[in-house]
Amino acid sequence: MSAEFSLPIRVYIEDTDAGGIVYYVNYLKYLERCRTEFMRALGTDRAAISDEGWMFVVSSLALAYRQPAKLDDQLDATAAVVAVKGAAIQFAQSVKRGSSCMVEGDVTIACVDRVSGKPRRLSPELKQQLEARMQNKETST
């Protein structure tokens, strides 16, 4: 798996607003799908972690909208690990059409206990996998 994870997304009519462009909140859905599939590719799926009593929640989000995507566009949502801390993972994410960036930003997700909602440290195995992805990103050309 390369350092930057990419997920293809097709824009459907349900994704657009009255002006025929992707409604801004749908980019959040695209980024969420990308993070979910990235974690699944690492072997962490939502059902399993829920059964173990923890989950991920978005704790910080900053996005810049660069240009609109339109009906039937083929997009790529991307996610790259920027930082891994005790209970949090920071991603640099984007949605692109070819080489054109539609949206880019930083998203931090926190690992929390399902019952209490309190932060819960990432498992050593997951932390190691994520840090390895960061190292790959730094050393790739």
PDB file of C-alpha atoms in Angstrom:
ATOM      1  CA  MET A   1       0.000   0.000   0.000  1.00  0.00           C
ATOM      2  CA  SER A   2       1.450   3.393  -0.946  1.00  0.00           C
ATOM      3  CA  ALA A   3       1.704   6.250   1.570  1.00  0.00           C
ATOM      4  CA  GLU A   4      -1.276   8.105   0.097  1.00  0.00           C
ATOM      5  CA  PHE A   5      -4.474   6.080  -0.059  1.00  0.00           C
ATOM      6  CA  SER A   6      -6.870   6.866  -2.907  1.00  0.00           C
ATOM      7  CA  LEU A   7     -10.535   5.962  -3.390  1.00  0.00           C
ATOM      8  CA  PRO A   8     -12.353   6.555  -6.695  1.00  0.00           C
ATOM      9  CA  ILE A   9     -15.677   8.398  -6.383  1.00  0.00           C
ATOM     10  CA  ARG A  10     -18.296   9.007  -9.089  1.00  0.00           C
ATOM     11  CA  VAL A  11     -20.567  12.056  -8.706  1.00  0.00           C
ATOM     12  CA  TYR A  12     -24.239  11.100  -8.897  1.00  0.00           C
ATOM     13  CA  ILE A  13     -27.266  13.373  -9.158  1.00  0.00           C
ATOM     14  CA  GLU A  14     -27.975  12.795  -5.447  1.00  0.00           C
ATOM     15  CA  ASP A  15     -24.613  14.480  -4.695  1.00  0.00           C
ATOM     16  CA  THR A  16     -25.435  17.738  -6.470  1.00  0.00           C
ATOM     17  CA  ASP A  17     -27.353  20.863  -5.526  1.00  0.00           C
ATOM     18  CA  ALA A  18     -29.818  22.906  -7.589  1.00  0.00           C
ATOM     19  CA  GLY A  19     -26.895  24.505  -9.429  1.00  0.00           C
ATOM     20  CA  GLY A  20     -25.633  21.125 -10.646  1.00  0.00           C
ATOM     21  CA  ILE A  21     -22.447  21.082  -8.560  1.00  0.00           C
ATOM     22  CA  VAL A  22     -21.498  18.833  -5.647  1.00  0.00           C
ATOM     23  CA  TYR A  23     -23.191  20.102  -2.480  1.00  0.00           C
ATOM     24  CA  TYR A  24     -20.399  21.067  -0.090  1.00  0.00           C
ATOM     25  CA  VAL A  25     -21.311  18.628   2.698  1.00  0.00           C
ATOM     26  CA  ASN A  26     -20.969  15.667   0.324  1.00  0.00           C
ATOM     27  CA  TYR A  27     -17.210  16.205   0.202  1.00  0.00           C
ATOM     28  CA  LEU A  28     -17.202  15.291   3.901  1.00  0.00           C
ATOM     29  CA  LYS A  29     -18.872  11.994   2.980  1.00  0.00           C
ATOM     30  CA  TYR A  30     -16.247  11.329   0.306  1.00  0.00           C
ATOM     31  CA  LEU A  31     -13.432  12.000   2.786  1.00  0.00           C
ATOM     32  CA  GLU A  32     -15.078   9.774   5.408  1.00  0.00           C
ATOM     33  CA  ARG A  33     -15.385   6.911   2.916  1.00  0.00           C
ATOM     34  CA  CYS A  34     -11.729   7.308   2.022  1.00  0.00           C
ATOM     35  CA  ARG A  35     -10.578   7.197   5.673  1.00  0.00           C
ATOM     36  CA  THR A  36     -12.817   4.190   6.322  1.00  0.00           C
ATOM     37  CA  GLU A  37     -11.416   2.268   3.346  1.00  0.00           C
ATOM     38  CA  PHE A  38      -7.867   3.270   4.317  1.00  0.00           C
ATOM     39  CA  MET A  39      -8.387   1.818   7.804  1.00  0.00           C
ATOM     40  CA  ARG A  40     -10.031  -1.286   6.318  1.00  0.00           C
ATOM     41  CA  ALA A  41      -6.975  -1.776   4.080  1.00  0.00           C
ATOM     42  CA  LEU A  42      -4.873  -1.770   7.263  1.00  0.00           C
ATOM     43  CA  GLY A  43      -7.105  -4.524   8.667  1.00  0.00           C
ATOM     44  CA  THR A  44      -9.249  -2.335  10.950  1.00  0.00           C
ATOM     45  CA  ASP A  45     -12.955  -2.526  10.190  1.00  0.00           C
ATOM     46  CA  ARG A  46     -15.721  -0.613  11.950  1.00  0.00           C
ATOM     47  CA  ALA A  47     -17.723  -3.666  13.051  1.00  0.00           C
ATOM     48  CA  ALA A  48     -14.714  -5.296  14.723  1.00  0.00           C
ATOM     49  CA  ILE A  49     -13.640  -2.188  16.625  1.00  0.00           C
ATOM     50  CA  SER A  50     -17.218  -1.572  17.732  1.00  0.00           C
ATOM     51  CA  ASP A  51     -17.343  -5.101  19.149  1.00  0.00           C
ATOM     52  CA  GLU A  52     -14.116  -4.310  21.028  1.00  0.00           C
ATOM     53  CA  GLY A  53     -15.784  -1.279  22.644  1.00  0.00           C
ATOM     54  CA  TRP A  54     -14.163   1.631  20.823  1.00  0.00           C
ATOM     55  CA  MET A  55     -14.698   3.813  17.769  1.00  0.00           C
ATOM     56  CA  PHE A  56     -13.263   6.729  15.833  1.00  0.00           C
ATOM     57  CA  VAL A  57     -14.822  10.201  15.853  1.00  0.00           C
ATOM     58  CA  VAL A  58     -13.796  13.354  14.002  1.00  0.00           C
ATOM     59  CA  SER A  59     -12.259  15.739  16.527  1.00  0.00           C
ATOM     60  CA  SER A  60     -10.948  18.431  14.171  1.00  0.00           C
ATOM     61  CA  LEU A  61     -11.682  19.423  10.597  1.00  0.00           C
ATOM     62  CA  ALA A  62     -10.387  22.238   8.378  1.00  0.00           C
ATOM     63  CA  LEU A  63     -11.212  22.261   4.659  1.00  0.00           C
ATOM     64  CA  ALA A  64     -10.603  24.606   1.753  1.00  0.00           C
ATOM     65  CA  TYR A  65     -12.947  24.389  -1.217  1.00  0.00           C
ATOM     66  CA  ARG A  66     -10.948  25.109  -4.384  1.00  0.00           C
ATOM     67  CA  GLN A  67     -13.344  24.448  -7.274  1.00  0.00           C
ATOM     68  CA  PRO A  68     -16.628  22.634  -7.857  1.00  0.00           C
ATOM     69  CA  ALA A  69     -17.125  19.075  -9.013  1.00  0.00           C
ATOM     70  CA  LYS A  70     -20.085  18.344 -11.267  1.00  0.00           C
ATOM     71  CA  LEU A  71     -22.513  15.577 -12.108  1.00  0.00           C
ATOM     72  CA  ASP A  72     -20.819  12.428 -13.460  1.00  0.00           C
ATOM     73  CA  ASP A  73     -17.284  13.632 -12.646  1.00  0.00           C
ATOM     74  CA  GLN A  74     -14.828  10.891 -11.739  1.00  0.00           C
ATOM     75  CA  LEU A  75     -13.030  11.991  -8.576  1.00  0.00           C
ATOM     76  CA  ASP A  76     -10.368  10.564  -6.302  1.00  0.00           C
ATOM     77  CA  ALA A  77     -10.585  11.056  -2.538  1.00  0.00           C
ATOM     78  CA  THR A  78      -7.179  10.738  -0.874  1.00  0.00           C
ATOM     79  CA  ALA A  79      -5.892  10.292   2.664  1.00  0.00           C
ATOM     80  CA  ALA A  80      -2.333  10.447   3.981  1.00  0.00           C
ATOM     81  CA  VAL A  81      -1.306  10.068   7.625  1.00  0.00           C
ATOM     82  CA  VAL A  82       0.355  13.256   8.902  1.00  0.00           C
ATOM     83  CA  ALA A  83       0.621  12.548  12.644  1.00  0.00           C
ATOM     84  CA  VAL A  84      -0.147   9.783  15.120  1.00  0.00           C
ATOM     85  CA  LYS A  85      -0.547  10.620  18.803  1.00  0.00           C
ATOM     86  CA  GLY A  86      -1.804   8.645  21.800  1.00  0.00           C
ATOM     87  CA  ALA A  87      -5.487   8.555  20.836  1.00  0.00           C
ATOM     88  CA  ALA A  88      -5.520  10.572  17.594  1.00  0.00           C
ATOM     89  CA  ILE A  89      -4.652  10.287  13.916  1.00  0.00           C
ATOM     90  CA  GLN A  90      -4.237  13.367  11.720  1.00  0.00           C
ATOM     91  CA  PHE A  91      -4.818  13.031   7.979  1.00  0.00           C
ATOM     92  CA  ALA A  92      -4.110  15.323   5.047  1.00  0.00           C
ATOM     93  CA  GLN A  93      -7.031  14.719   2.701  1.00  0.00           C
ATOM     94  CA  SER A  94      -8.190  15.892  -0.681  1.00  0.00           C
ATOM     95  CA  VAL A  95     -10.715  15.303  -3.420  1.00  0.00           C
ATOM     96  CA  LYS A  96      -9.315  15.670  -6.928  1.00  0.00           C
ATOM     97  CA  ARG A  97     -10.504  15.438 -10.505  1.00  0.00           C
ATOM     98  CA  GLY A  98      -7.382  14.409 -12.375  1.00  0.00           C
ATOM     99  CA  SER A  99      -4.712  16.880 -11.279  1.00  0.00           C
ATOM    100  CA  SER A 100      -7.270  19.540 -10.248  1.00  0.00           C
ATOM    101  CA  CYS A 101      -7.981  19.831  -6.530  1.00  0.00           C
ATOM    102  CA  MET A 102     -11.638  20.314  -5.579  1.00  0.00           C
ATOM    103  CA  VAL A 103     -11.189  20.209  -1.780  1.00  0.00           C
ATOM    104  CA  GLU A 104      -8.209  19.818   0.535  1.00  0.00           C
ATOM    105  CA  GLY A 105      -7.669  19.927   4.239  1.00  0.00           C
ATOM    106  CA  ASP A 106      -6.739  18.317   7.516  1.00  0.00           C
ATOM    107  CA  VAL A 107      -8.911  15.898   9.444  1.00  0.00           C
ATOM    108  CA  THR A 108      -8.100  14.527  12.891  1.00  0.00           C
ATOM    109  CA  ILE A 109      -9.907  11.488  14.213  1.00  0.00           C
ATOM    110  CA  ALA A 110      -9.825  10.406  17.843  1.00  0.00           C
ATOM    111  CA  CYS A 111     -10.127   6.916  19.252  1.00  0.00           C
ATOM    112  CA  VAL A 112     -12.768   6.908  22.004  1.00  0.00           C
ATOM    113  CA  ASP A 113     -14.492   4.420  24.278  1.00  0.00           C
ATOM    114  CA  ARG A 114     -17.957   3.596  22.895  1.00  0.00           C
ATOM    115  CA  VAL A 115     -19.669   3.855  26.278  1.00  0.00           C
ATOM    116  CA  SER A 116     -17.932   6.761  28.012  1.00  0.00           C
ATOM    117  CA  GLY A 117     -16.838   8.709  24.928  1.00  0.00           C
ATOM    118  CA  LYS A 118     -13.481   9.300  26.610  1.00  0.00           C
ATOM    119  CA  PRO A 119     -10.238   9.130  24.614  1.00  0.00           C
ATOM    120  CA  ARG A 120      -8.678   5.690  24.332  1.00  0.00           C
ATOM    121  CA  ARG A 121      -5.092   5.098  23.261  1.00  0.00           C
ATOM    122  CA  LEU A 122      -4.549   3.510  19.874  1.00  0.00           C
ATOM    123  CA  SER A 123      -3.437  -0.108  20.053  1.00  0.00           C
ATOM    124  CA  PRO A 124       0.343  -0.533  19.680  1.00  0.00           C
ATOM    125  CA  GLU A 125      -0.232  -2.585  16.504  1.00  0.00           C
ATOM    126  CA  LEU A 126      -2.392   0.062  14.832  1.00  0.00           C
ATOM    127  CA  LYS A 127      -0.068   2.866  15.928  1.00  0.00           C
ATOM    128  CA  GLN A 128       2.883   0.984  14.418  1.00  0.00           C
ATOM    129  CA  GLN A 129       1.037   0.455  11.113  1.00  0.00           C
ATOM    130  CA  LEU A 130       0.091   4.128  10.920  1.00  0.00           C
ATOM    131  CA  GLU A 131       3.603   5.334  11.780  1.00  0.00           C
ATOM    132  CA  ALA A 132       5.017   3.047   9.087  1.00  0.00           C
ATOM    133  CA  ARG A 133       2.701   4.738   6.581  1.00  0.00           C
ATOM    134  CA  MET A 134       4.025   8.131   7.709  1.00  0.00           C
ATOM    135  CA  GLN A 135       7.612   6.977   7.226  1.00  0.00           C
ATOM    136  CA  ASN A 136       6.766   5.670   3.753  1.00  0.00           C
ATOM    137  CA  LYS A 137       5.284   9.063   2.902  1.00  0.00           C
ATOM    138  CA  GLU A 138       8.404  10.887   4.063  1.00  0.00           C
ATOM    139  CA  THR A 139      10.790   8.652   2.140  1.00  0.00           C
ATOM    140  CA  SER A 140       8.828   8.309  -1.105  1.00  0.00           C
ATOM    141  CA  THR A 141       9.757  10.498  -4.064  1.00  0.00           C
TER     142      THR A 141
END
